[in-house]
Tab-separated table of N, CA and C in Angstrom:
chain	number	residue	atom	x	y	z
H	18	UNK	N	-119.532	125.469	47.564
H	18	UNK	CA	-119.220	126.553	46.632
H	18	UNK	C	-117.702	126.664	46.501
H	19	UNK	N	-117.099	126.864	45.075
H	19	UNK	CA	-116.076	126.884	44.860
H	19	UNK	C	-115.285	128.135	45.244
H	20	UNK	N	-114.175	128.337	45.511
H	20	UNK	CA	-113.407	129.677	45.994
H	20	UNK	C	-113.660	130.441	44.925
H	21	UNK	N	-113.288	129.755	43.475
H	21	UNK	CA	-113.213	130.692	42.328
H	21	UNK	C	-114.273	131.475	42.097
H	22	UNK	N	-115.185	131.068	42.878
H	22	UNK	CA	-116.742	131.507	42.388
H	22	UNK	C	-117.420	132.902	43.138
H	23	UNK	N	-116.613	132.813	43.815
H	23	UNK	CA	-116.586	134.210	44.426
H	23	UNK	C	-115.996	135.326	44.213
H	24	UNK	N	-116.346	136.380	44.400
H	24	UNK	CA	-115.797	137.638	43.480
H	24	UNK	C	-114.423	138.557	44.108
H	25	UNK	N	-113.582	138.170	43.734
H	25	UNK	CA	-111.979	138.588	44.224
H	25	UNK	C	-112.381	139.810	44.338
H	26	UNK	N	-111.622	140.525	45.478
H	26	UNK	CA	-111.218	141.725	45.956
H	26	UNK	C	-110.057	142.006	45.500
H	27	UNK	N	-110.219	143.377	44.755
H	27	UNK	CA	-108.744	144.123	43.901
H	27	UNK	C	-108.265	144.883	45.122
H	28	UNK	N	-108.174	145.094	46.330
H	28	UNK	CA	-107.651	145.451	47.076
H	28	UNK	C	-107.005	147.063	46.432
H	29	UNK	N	-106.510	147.516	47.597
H	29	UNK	CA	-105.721	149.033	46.734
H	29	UNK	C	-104.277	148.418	46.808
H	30	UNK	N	-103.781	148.189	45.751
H	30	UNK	CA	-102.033	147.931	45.396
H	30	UNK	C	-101.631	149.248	45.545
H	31	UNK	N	-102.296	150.604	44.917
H	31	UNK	CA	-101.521	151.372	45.128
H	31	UNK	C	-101.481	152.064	46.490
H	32	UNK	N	-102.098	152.329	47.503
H	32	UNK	CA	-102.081	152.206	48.678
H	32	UNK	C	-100.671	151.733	49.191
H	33	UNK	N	-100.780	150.361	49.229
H	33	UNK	CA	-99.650	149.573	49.584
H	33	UNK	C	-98.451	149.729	48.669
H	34	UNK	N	-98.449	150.247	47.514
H	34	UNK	CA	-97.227	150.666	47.348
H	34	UNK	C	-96.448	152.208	47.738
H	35	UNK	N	-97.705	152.970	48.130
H	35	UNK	CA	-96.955	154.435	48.536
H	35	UNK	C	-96.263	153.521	50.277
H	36	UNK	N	-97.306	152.894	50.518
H	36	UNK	CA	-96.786	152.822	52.205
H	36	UNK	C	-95.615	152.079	52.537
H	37	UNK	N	-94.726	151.761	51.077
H	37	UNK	CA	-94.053	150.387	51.623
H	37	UNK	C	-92.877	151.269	51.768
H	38	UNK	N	-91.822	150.941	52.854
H	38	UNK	CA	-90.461	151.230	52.826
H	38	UNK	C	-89.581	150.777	51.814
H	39	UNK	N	-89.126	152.215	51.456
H	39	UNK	CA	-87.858	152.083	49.695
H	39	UNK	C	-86.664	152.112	50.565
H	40	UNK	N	-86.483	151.926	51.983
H	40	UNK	CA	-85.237	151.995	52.373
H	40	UNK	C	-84.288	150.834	52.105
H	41	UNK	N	-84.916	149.812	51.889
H	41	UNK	CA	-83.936	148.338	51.555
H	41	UNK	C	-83.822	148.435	49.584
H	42	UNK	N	-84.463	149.757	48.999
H	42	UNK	CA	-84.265	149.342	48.148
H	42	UNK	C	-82.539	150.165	47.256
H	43	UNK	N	-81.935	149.628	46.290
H	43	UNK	CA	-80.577	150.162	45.958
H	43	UNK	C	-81.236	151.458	45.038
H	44	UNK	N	-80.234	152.033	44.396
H	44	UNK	CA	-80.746	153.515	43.276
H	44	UNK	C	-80.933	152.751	42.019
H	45	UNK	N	-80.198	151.176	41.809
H	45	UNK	CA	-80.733	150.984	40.518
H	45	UNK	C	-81.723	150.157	40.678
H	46	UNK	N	-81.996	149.613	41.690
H	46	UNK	CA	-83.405	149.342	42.613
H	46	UNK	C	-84.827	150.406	41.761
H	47	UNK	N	-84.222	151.238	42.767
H	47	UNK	CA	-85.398	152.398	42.751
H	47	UNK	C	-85.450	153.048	41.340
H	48	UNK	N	-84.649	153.459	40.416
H	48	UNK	CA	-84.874	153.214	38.899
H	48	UNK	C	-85.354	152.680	38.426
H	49	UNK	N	-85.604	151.168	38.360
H	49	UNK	CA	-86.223	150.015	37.807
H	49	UNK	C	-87.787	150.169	38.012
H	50	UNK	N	-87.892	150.442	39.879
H	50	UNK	CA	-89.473	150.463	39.981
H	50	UNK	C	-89.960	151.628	39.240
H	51	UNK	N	-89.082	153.010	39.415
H	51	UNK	CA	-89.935	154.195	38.571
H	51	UNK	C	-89.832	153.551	37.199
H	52	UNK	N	-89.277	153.493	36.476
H	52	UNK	CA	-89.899	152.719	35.173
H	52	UNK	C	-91.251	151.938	34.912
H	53	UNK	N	-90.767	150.727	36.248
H	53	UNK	CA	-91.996	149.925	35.867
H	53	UNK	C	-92.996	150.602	36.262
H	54	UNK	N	-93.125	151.696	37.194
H	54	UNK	CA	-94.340	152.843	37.430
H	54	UNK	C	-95.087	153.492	36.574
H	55	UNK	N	-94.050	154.310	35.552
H	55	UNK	CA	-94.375	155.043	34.657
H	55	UNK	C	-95.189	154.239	33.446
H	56	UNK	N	-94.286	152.992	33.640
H	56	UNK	CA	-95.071	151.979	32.412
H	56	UNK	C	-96.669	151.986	32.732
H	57	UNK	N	-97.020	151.310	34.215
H	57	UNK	CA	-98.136	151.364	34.723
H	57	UNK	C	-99.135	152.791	34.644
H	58	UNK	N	-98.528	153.781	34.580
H	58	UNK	CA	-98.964	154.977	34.543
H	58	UNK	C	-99.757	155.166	32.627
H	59	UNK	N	-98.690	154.985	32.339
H	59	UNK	CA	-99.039	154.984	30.355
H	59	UNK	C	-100.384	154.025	30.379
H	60	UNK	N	-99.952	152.721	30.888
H	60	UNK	CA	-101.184	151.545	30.644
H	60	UNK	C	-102.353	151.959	30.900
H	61	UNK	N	-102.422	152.514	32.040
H	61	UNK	CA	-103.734	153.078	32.519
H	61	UNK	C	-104.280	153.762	32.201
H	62	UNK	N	-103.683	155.204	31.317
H	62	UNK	CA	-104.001	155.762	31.006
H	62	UNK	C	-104.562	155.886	29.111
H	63	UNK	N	-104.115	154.765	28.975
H	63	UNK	CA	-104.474	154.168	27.817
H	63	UNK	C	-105.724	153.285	27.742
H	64	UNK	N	-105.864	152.585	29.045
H	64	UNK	CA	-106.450	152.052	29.099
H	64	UNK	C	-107.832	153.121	29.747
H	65	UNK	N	-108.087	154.438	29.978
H	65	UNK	CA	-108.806	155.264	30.474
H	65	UNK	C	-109.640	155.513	29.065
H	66	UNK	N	-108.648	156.018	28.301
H	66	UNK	CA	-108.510	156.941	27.084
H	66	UNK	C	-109.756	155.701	26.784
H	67	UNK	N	-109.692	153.988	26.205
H	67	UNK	CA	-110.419	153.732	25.797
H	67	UNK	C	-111.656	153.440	26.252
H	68	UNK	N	-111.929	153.666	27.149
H	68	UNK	CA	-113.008	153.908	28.502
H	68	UNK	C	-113.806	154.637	28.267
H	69	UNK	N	-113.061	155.859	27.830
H	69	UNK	CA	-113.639	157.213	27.464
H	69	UNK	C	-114.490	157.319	26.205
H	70	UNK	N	-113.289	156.998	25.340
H	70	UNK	CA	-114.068	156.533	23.785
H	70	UNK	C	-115.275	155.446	24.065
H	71	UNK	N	-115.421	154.296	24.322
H	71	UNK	CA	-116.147	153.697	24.232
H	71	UNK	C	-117.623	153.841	25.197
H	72	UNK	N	-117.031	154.810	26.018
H	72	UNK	CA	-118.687	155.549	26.580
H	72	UNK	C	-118.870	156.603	25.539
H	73	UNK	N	-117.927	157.292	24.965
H	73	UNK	CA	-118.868	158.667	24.099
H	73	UNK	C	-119.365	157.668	23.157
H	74	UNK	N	-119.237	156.559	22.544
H	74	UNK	CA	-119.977	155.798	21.706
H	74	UNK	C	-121.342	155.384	21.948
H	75	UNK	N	-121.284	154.767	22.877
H	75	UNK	CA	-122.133	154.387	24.008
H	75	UNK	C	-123.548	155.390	23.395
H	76	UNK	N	-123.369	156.519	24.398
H	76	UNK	CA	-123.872	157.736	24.448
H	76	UNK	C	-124.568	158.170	23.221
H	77	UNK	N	-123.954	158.072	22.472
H	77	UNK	CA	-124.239	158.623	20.896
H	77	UNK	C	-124.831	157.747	20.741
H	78	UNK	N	-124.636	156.347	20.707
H	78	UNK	CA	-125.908	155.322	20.188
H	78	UNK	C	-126.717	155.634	20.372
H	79	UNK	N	-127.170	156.093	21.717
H	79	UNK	CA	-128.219	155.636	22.912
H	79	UNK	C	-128.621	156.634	23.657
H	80	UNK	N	-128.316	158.085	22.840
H	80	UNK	CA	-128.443	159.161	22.949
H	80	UNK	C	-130.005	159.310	22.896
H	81	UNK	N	-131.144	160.450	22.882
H	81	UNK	CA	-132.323	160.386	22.618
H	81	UNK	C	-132.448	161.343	21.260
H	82	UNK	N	-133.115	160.859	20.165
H	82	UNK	CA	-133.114	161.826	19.212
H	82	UNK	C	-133.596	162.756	18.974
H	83	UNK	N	-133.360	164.299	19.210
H	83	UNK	CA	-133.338	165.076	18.431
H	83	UNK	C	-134.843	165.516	17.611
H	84	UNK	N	-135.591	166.077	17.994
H	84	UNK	CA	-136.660	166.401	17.134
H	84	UNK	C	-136.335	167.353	15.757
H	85	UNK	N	-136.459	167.274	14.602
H	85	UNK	CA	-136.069	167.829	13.668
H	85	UNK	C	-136.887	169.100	13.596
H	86	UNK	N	-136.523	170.284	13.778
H	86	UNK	CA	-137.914	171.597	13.717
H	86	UNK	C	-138.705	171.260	12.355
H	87	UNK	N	-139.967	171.491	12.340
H	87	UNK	CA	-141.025	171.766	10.908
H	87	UNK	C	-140.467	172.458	9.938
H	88	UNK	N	-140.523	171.859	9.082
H	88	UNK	CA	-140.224	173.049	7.598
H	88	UNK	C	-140.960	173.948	7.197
């Protein structure tokens, strides 16, 4: 069996990034990462947003219908 064929572990990155020491890092260091943070922060949350939408779709398809009352 091939390595690829097995199902990678996403591990927690963010975990390991609260735990890591910022002491080796400089202030325009530590600027750079909050950026690239915040970027990560937007992505995700963009990437939620369409998560969201595409289950209320979901839902609504596949919703159960509705009995119409008698006239």
């Amino acid at each position: 069996m091939d390595d690829d064929d097995r199902p990678r572990t996403r591990g927690d990155n963010a975990s390991r990034l609260t735990s890591e020491s910022l002491d080796s890092y400089s202030q325009d260091e530590l600027e750079i990462r909050i950026s690239q943070l915040e970027a990560e922060i937007v992505r995700c949350r963009s990437h939620m947003d369409k998560a969201v939408a595409h289950r209320l779709a979901a839902d609504a398809l596949f919703a159960p219908k509705k009995a119409e009352p008698p006239a």
